[in-house]
Amino acid sequence: MKDLTRRDMFKTSLAAPAVAAVVAAETAVSEPAQAQTAPPATAAAGSGRERLLLDFGWRFHFGHATDVAQDFNFRGNFSKSGNFGPPATLLFDDSDWKALDLPHDWAIELPFQNDPALSSKGFYPLGRAYPATSIGWYRRIFELPASDAGKRITLQFDAAYREATVILNGFYIGRHIGGYDPFSFDVTDFASPGARNVLLVRVDATQSDGWFYEGAGIYRHVWLVKTHPVHVKKWGTFARAQVRPGEATLQIRTEVENHGKGAQSTRVTSTILDPAGKAVGKAATLPASIIEEGEHAYEQQVVVKAPALWSLEQRNLYKLVTEVETGGAVTDRYETPFGIRTCTFDPEKGFFLNGKSVKLKGTCNHQDHAGVGAALPDAVQYFRIRKLQEMGCNALRTSHNPPTPELLNAADELGMLVFDETRMMSSSPEGLGQYENLVRRDRNHPSVFMWSMGNEEGTAATDRGFLILTAMKAVSSKLDGTRPVSIAPLGGNNMGKFGFAACDVQGYNYADPAADAFHKANPKVPVMGTEQVSAVATRGIYTMDPQHGYVGSYDPYTTTGRASCEGWWSFCNARPWLAGGFIWTGFDYRGEPSPYQWPNISSQYGIIDTCGFPKDSFYYFQAWWTAKPVLHLFPHWNWPGLEGQEIAVWVHSNLDRVELFLNRQSLGAKDMKKDSHLAWNVKYAPGAIEARGYKDGRQVMTAKRETTGPAAKLVLTADRKEIAADGEDVAMFAVEVQDAQGRYMPVADNQVNFRVTGEGKALGVGNGDPTCHESDRGSTRKAFSGRSMALVQSIKEAGAITVEASSPGLTPASVTISSKAVKLRPQAAVWEREIPAGSGITGLWRSAPAAAAGGFGGGGRGGAASQIFTFRQNGNSLTGSVEGGGGGRGGSIDTPIAIEDGKVDGANISFSAAGVVYAGTLKGDAIELQRTGGAAMGGRGGRGAPAEPAGPRPAIGPPPDGSDPSSGFFVGLGRGAAGGRGPQTPAPMVLHRANR
């Protein structure tokens, strides 16, 4: 049996990424899968691409945007290279930094602040007005084996919010601005094979990209990539399919870089593996010479017979395996998942996938979720897509930014179409660079069917907008060429005009009449709704309640100028020419509280709340977007004090006919109109309302809402029975409050406490309440409308995970799931300094750091770091090592120096290391040491004090010993014209026990 991988644990079926290619360069040799035109190549020395996850084992600390003293003396001074400051050194004591794993969003750990300027961000204290909580420092130590010498070493960040400054081994590497754009740095010249390496990242979240909650920190994955100098360029492969009956022709483009010495003769071999892993095609290029520091694009063609197409139902994924050969040896092996499928728009019939008409039943979604903020573990991406699919959603717009790659992986594997959106509508170098990254990174995903060049940009409706969007379209046409482009406009009055004339498909936001008029005037232009509905609702609430910040869940309650769910879908579904559209939004999200402000801290536009609990409109779409029989009855039936008053009772269903009962008395049956709902006004009486649904004249379903008793117990369920023991996978544990008869309590707000035991840990909590100010990072959360949720993450040990939910006065509940051993994906090991255990002074000791002389920032000398002493006492014998005796300049490398002649005699301690003699005493919980010899006496180069000359000295004259008046040693000795004092003994070094 093959090893299970982490992905096997949370994908439900096979799936596949995309397809596309352009431009030609080399003539390719196409071969049958078994044939070879050259002898098999051997692996070159230093070959073997490694892509290691760098998420585990980080340390985090807040900095400060305006106070240098609270920002590790960071002054932005880049005058010298390789000495960026103490936190970038191995010796730096980060024991008071918070230990964490990525992805990480520090914003959700902050207290809410009632500041109207923070409304769009969810009232989290971020920005220039909140300097103490808008800067974060991340620190990670990792080892590189000596065998990595000669390889290219690259750090890849999937994204960080918002400005990231990267330092490695004390060297400033670079800065990236933009909260959603992936970025990378080649750090080969600064990395230390065979040694420890210190990675430091300063993240500045004082500025914004959007007008919605965006989080803060390194909220996506980080990777350590190692390659041979001759290798496939980042995102350098592209497979573009031309599908014909019975076969598909793949146009394959491969970009290869040469960072080796001199020109390299290089050849590319491409092998196509089908969804079962069988080779079904192969091609090899002719050799081509790549100049030093140059690159070359190779073009190949492979025919795949009887291709298994990617679709929403059959997510067939192929794999392109690329081998780069240099001098007869394989120097790189690169794998690219992709899919074979066709996507077309017909102006009269809408959208077609593989020649089959597919109405786009889409939702727009931001990227945050309850409990984790913007830092979604991969499993949560899969959870969200599955939840959208439950209501029949088949398309997703990544509003308003490039998504994390794992969202696209989930879409490929689960079957969800993606309208892939860039953040910046601009033809500036930065704007085009962001768009190019999006296209290059995502073009092999079959789920991506169209590029979005922006959202509601007023400039798009101008002549300048046409210039900008034309330049952007040229980028995707060059790098992809298989997908249309569009943009989400402000309204629909300018469809086909100005910048929108550059779009292949005309979009519109909240403007159904304008879309109708445009189609009548332009019947040959495809049209799609890019943003629709924006109907607000609070889960489980059925009255307008401004005092508490809640909105009723009946569909007519909408914001001004927006359509209802039913109003839009009935319009859309009645027009075959309209390809479909995207509802605002699938999930609720932090920020943009609507229609109320504080104390609301999140939006209420979602069809699903922030936890993933469906609202009532979810079932409207499930009724008309799926073939599943649906009968959903609402509201709840707990209305004390309203006896005899009319309550609007609604039913969402796709059955033929529904009959409603109150306390077993029929209130009449009604026929179900397509794309509609049913409604009755019922005078409230405690008891039960019941809907009975009929199909083909036969009762097939019932739904009931009863007046419940008081809350009595908790019921806990997990979304999955088994997760991967990889330290990454996540299960969702939903709590429901019930009465003594096991009936859901829709108005319960009991405080629920979560306790996790076994091989897992609590990750976060939520309840979907748009006004809840409890922390997402706690272990407790009030139920809202009878429900709350805990997110629980595995550790890297297999076993059972038990989650217990309790609430005062209620019967608790517990659920146990399995965390199964899996093959971990390749990752950089977490480095920890060894702390020896034993008697006496055995352990790790640190000296107090010296005061910073030149401050942080790469200039001057920076701040001096402490020394680290590892002691092992065995009787009177002392062994171990000293770190920090090498000076520490020019990077973070400081090899431990072995202790020699170590002795412990009662409280007296003595030893030597690298020519420095240490002697002192143990005083309580500290060791006081005096240093002599070697560099201990200070001075540049460790030469110590100059000798005092003999004989008389003049009253006025140069220093008699010839010492340098500019040196710190001269000043420290108090030397002056009169000859000054003689050499002084350095201050004693005081050591304290340390845990890092």
Short mmCIF file of C-alpha atoms in Angstrom, two decimals, residues 204-394:
data_model
loop_
_atom_site.label_atom_id
_atom_site.label_comp_id
_atom_site.label_asym_id
_atom_site.label_seq_id
_atom_site.Cartn_x
_atom_site.Cartn_y
_atom_site.Cartn_z
CA ASP A 204 4.69 46.42 7.92
CA ALA A 205 0.87 46.54 7.88
CA THR A 206 0.48 50.29 8.28
CA GLN A 207 -0.83 50.70 4.72
CA SER A 208 -3.65 49.03 2.81
CA ASP A 209 -4.37 47.46 -0.54
CA GLY A 210 -8.13 47.17 -0.17
CA TRP A 211 -11.18 48.48 1.65
CA PHE A 212 -11.98 45.23 3.42
CA TYR A 213 -10.34 43.10 6.10
CA GLU A 214 -6.90 42.05 4.87
CA GLY A 215 -5.12 40.71 7.93
CA ALA A 216 -1.49 41.27 8.85
CA GLY A 217 1.65 39.18 8.75
CA ILE A 218 3.01 36.19 6.82
CA TYR A 219 -0.43 34.74 6.22
CA ARG A 220 0.50 32.36 3.39
CA HIS A 221 3.14 29.67 2.97
CA VAL A 222 6.89 30.22 2.74
CA TRP A 223 9.18 27.85 0.81
CA LEU A 224 12.89 27.11 0.68
CA VAL A 225 13.78 26.06 -2.87
CA LYS A 226 17.09 24.48 -3.91
CA THR A 227 18.04 23.88 -7.54
CA HIS A 228 20.98 23.15 -9.79
CA PRO A 229 22.30 26.35 -11.45
CA VAL A 230 20.64 25.18 -14.68
CA HIS A 231 16.96 24.76 -13.92
CA VAL A 232 13.38 25.50 -14.91
CA LYS A 233 12.48 29.11 -14.24
CA LYS A 234 9.89 29.89 -11.58
CA TRP A 235 6.45 29.14 -13.08
CA GLY A 236 8.40 28.34 -16.24
CA THR A 237 6.25 25.55 -17.69
CA PHE A 238 2.98 25.87 -19.54
CA ALA A 239 0.84 23.18 -21.16
CA ARG A 240 -1.77 24.45 -23.59
CA ALA A 241 -4.28 22.00 -25.03
CA GLN A 242 -6.07 22.04 -28.36
CA VAL A 243 -8.88 19.52 -28.05
CA ARG A 244 -10.29 17.67 -31.04
CA PRO A 245 -12.47 14.57 -31.24
CA GLY A 246 -10.49 11.67 -29.81
CA GLU A 247 -7.28 13.57 -29.03
CA ALA A 248 -5.67 16.66 -27.58
CA THR A 249 -2.53 18.35 -28.85
CA LEU A 250 -0.43 19.83 -26.08
CA GLN A 251 1.73 22.82 -26.87
CA ILE A 252 4.36 22.83 -24.13
CA ARG A 253 6.55 25.79 -23.30
CA THR A 254 9.51 25.44 -20.93
CA GLU A 255 11.69 28.30 -19.76
CA VAL A 256 15.16 27.31 -18.50
CA GLU A 257 17.66 29.55 -16.67
CA ASN A 258 21.43 29.20 -16.57
CA HIS A 259 23.09 30.56 -13.44
CA GLY A 260 26.15 28.39 -13.90
CA LYS A 261 29.57 29.36 -15.17
CA GLY A 262 29.78 29.81 -18.92
CA ALA A 263 27.31 28.84 -21.61
CA GLN A 264 25.49 25.52 -21.13
CA SER A 265 24.18 23.18 -23.82
CA THR A 266 20.76 22.21 -22.51
CA ARG A 267 17.98 19.89 -23.59
CA VAL A 268 14.44 19.47 -22.26
CA THR A 269 12.46 16.23 -22.11
CA SER A 270 8.74 16.42 -21.31
CA THR A 271 6.69 13.41 -20.23
CA ILE A 272 2.91 13.47 -19.86
CA LEU A 273 1.36 11.34 -17.11
CA ASP A 274 -2.37 10.67 -17.20
CA PRO A 275 -4.60 10.87 -14.08
CA ALA A 276 -3.62 7.30 -13.19
CA GLY A 277 0.09 8.14 -13.39
CA LYS A 278 0.69 6.33 -16.68
CA ALA A 279 2.98 7.90 -19.29
CA VAL A 280 0.89 8.76 -22.36
CA GLY A 281 3.27 11.01 -24.28
CA LYS A 282 6.84 12.23 -24.43
CA ALA A 283 8.90 14.76 -26.34
CA ALA A 284 12.51 15.93 -26.29
CA THR A 285 13.96 19.14 -27.67
CA LEU A 286 17.15 19.55 -29.60
CA PRO A 287 20.03 20.88 -27.46
CA ALA A 288 20.31 24.65 -27.23
CA SER A 289 23.06 26.79 -25.78
CA ILE A 290 22.11 29.12 -22.92
CA ILE A 291 24.55 31.89 -22.13
CA GLU A 292 25.71 32.48 -18.57
CA GLU A 293 22.95 34.24 -16.59
CA GLY A 294 20.68 33.82 -19.59
CA GLU A 295 17.49 31.88 -20.23
CA HIS A 296 15.89 30.03 -23.10
CA ALA A 297 12.34 29.02 -24.00
CA TYR A 298 11.73 25.57 -25.49
CA GLU A 299 8.59 24.66 -27.43
CA GLN A 300 7.29 21.10 -27.74
CA GLN A 301 4.21 19.32 -28.96
CA VAL A 302 2.69 16.12 -27.66
CA VAL A 303 -0.53 14.43 -28.79
CA VAL A 304 -2.62 12.72 -26.12
CA LYS A 305 -5.09 10.17 -27.44
CA ALA A 306 -8.57 9.85 -25.91
CA PRO A 307 -7.86 12.50 -23.26
CA ALA A 308 -9.69 12.43 -19.95
CA LEU A 309 -11.16 15.92 -19.80
CA TRP A 310 -11.31 18.04 -16.67
CA SER A 311 -14.86 19.00 -15.75
CA LEU A 312 -16.90 19.93 -12.71
CA GLU A 313 -17.92 16.28 -12.34
CA GLN A 314 -14.72 14.52 -13.45
CA ARG A 315 -11.71 16.41 -12.17
CA ASN A 316 -9.09 14.65 -14.26
CA LEU A 317 -5.59 15.93 -13.66
CA TYR A 318 -2.58 15.24 -15.83
CA LYS A 319 1.02 15.88 -14.88
CA LEU A 320 3.79 17.34 -17.02
CA VAL A 321 7.18 16.02 -15.90
CA THR A 322 10.02 18.20 -17.18
CA GLU A 323 13.63 17.07 -17.14
CA VAL A 324 16.44 19.48 -17.95
CA GLU A 325 19.66 17.89 -19.21
CA THR A 326 22.99 19.68 -19.32
CA GLY A 327 26.10 17.95 -20.59
CA GLY A 328 24.27 14.61 -20.68
CA ALA A 329 23.19 14.81 -17.04
CA VAL A 330 19.78 15.67 -15.58
CA THR A 331 20.06 18.92 -13.65
CA ASP A 332 16.40 19.54 -12.85
CA ARG A 333 13.11 17.66 -12.62
CA TYR A 334 10.01 19.80 -12.42
CA GLU A 335 6.39 18.63 -12.15
CA THR A 336 3.40 20.64 -13.34
CA PRO A 337 -0.19 19.44 -12.79
CA PHE A 338 -2.60 20.57 -15.49
CA GLY A 339 -5.93 19.71 -17.01
CA ILE A 340 -7.29 19.23 -20.50
CA ARG A 341 -10.57 21.00 -21.20
CA THR A 342 -12.20 23.66 -23.35
CA CYS A 343 -13.95 26.83 -22.19
CA THR A 344 -15.91 29.07 -24.54
CA PHE A 345 -18.48 31.87 -24.37
CA ASP A 346 -21.38 32.05 -26.81
CA PRO A 347 -23.08 35.47 -26.97
CA GLU A 348 -26.51 33.85 -27.39
CA LYS A 349 -26.12 30.65 -25.35
CA GLY A 350 -23.76 31.55 -22.52
CA PHE A 351 -20.77 29.61 -21.18
CA PHE A 352 -19.66 26.17 -22.33
CA LEU A 353 -17.25 23.76 -20.62
CA ASN A 354 -16.09 20.94 -22.91
CA GLY A 355 -18.92 21.82 -25.29
CA LYS A 356 -21.55 21.48 -22.55
CA SER A 357 -23.65 24.46 -21.49
CA VAL A 358 -22.87 25.47 -17.91
CA LYS A 359 -24.63 28.32 -16.17
CA LEU A 360 -22.15 30.11 -13.94
CA LYS A 361 -23.63 29.85 -10.44
CA GLY A 362 -20.92 31.85 -8.79
CA THR A 363 -20.05 33.63 -5.58
CA CYS A 364 -17.50 36.33 -4.79
CA ASN A 365 -15.36 35.62 -1.75
CA HIS A 366 -12.78 37.35 0.38
CA GLN A 367 -10.15 35.15 1.96
CA ASP A 368 -10.77 35.30 5.74
CA HIS A 369 -12.52 32.74 7.92
CA ALA A 370 -13.59 32.42 11.55
CA GLY A 371 -10.82 31.45 13.95
CA VAL A 372 -7.92 32.06 11.59
CA GLY A 373 -8.47 35.43 9.90
CA ALA A 374 -6.66 35.64 6.56
CA ALA A 375 -4.25 32.82 7.50
CA LEU A 376 -6.27 29.89 6.20
CA PRO A 377 -4.75 26.42 6.50
CA ASP A 378 -5.09 24.46 3.28
CA ALA A 379 -7.83 22.25 4.72
CA VAL A 380 -10.02 25.30 5.32
CA GLN A 381 -9.81 26.16 1.62
CA TYR A 382 -11.23 22.72 0.84
CA PHE A 383 -13.90 23.09 3.53
CA ARG A 384 -15.09 26.39 2.07
CA ILE A 385 -15.30 25.08 -1.48
CA ARG A 386 -17.21 22.00 -0.35
CA LYS A 387 -19.62 24.21 1.58
CA LEU A 388 -20.23 26.38 -1.49
CA GLN A 389 -20.77 23.27 -3.58
CA GLU A 390 -23.43 22.08 -1.12
CA MET A 391 -25.64 24.93 -2.27
CA GLY A 392 -24.85 24.28 -5.94
CA CYS A 393 -22.20 26.96 -6.44
CA ASN A 394 -19.91 26.02 -9.36
#
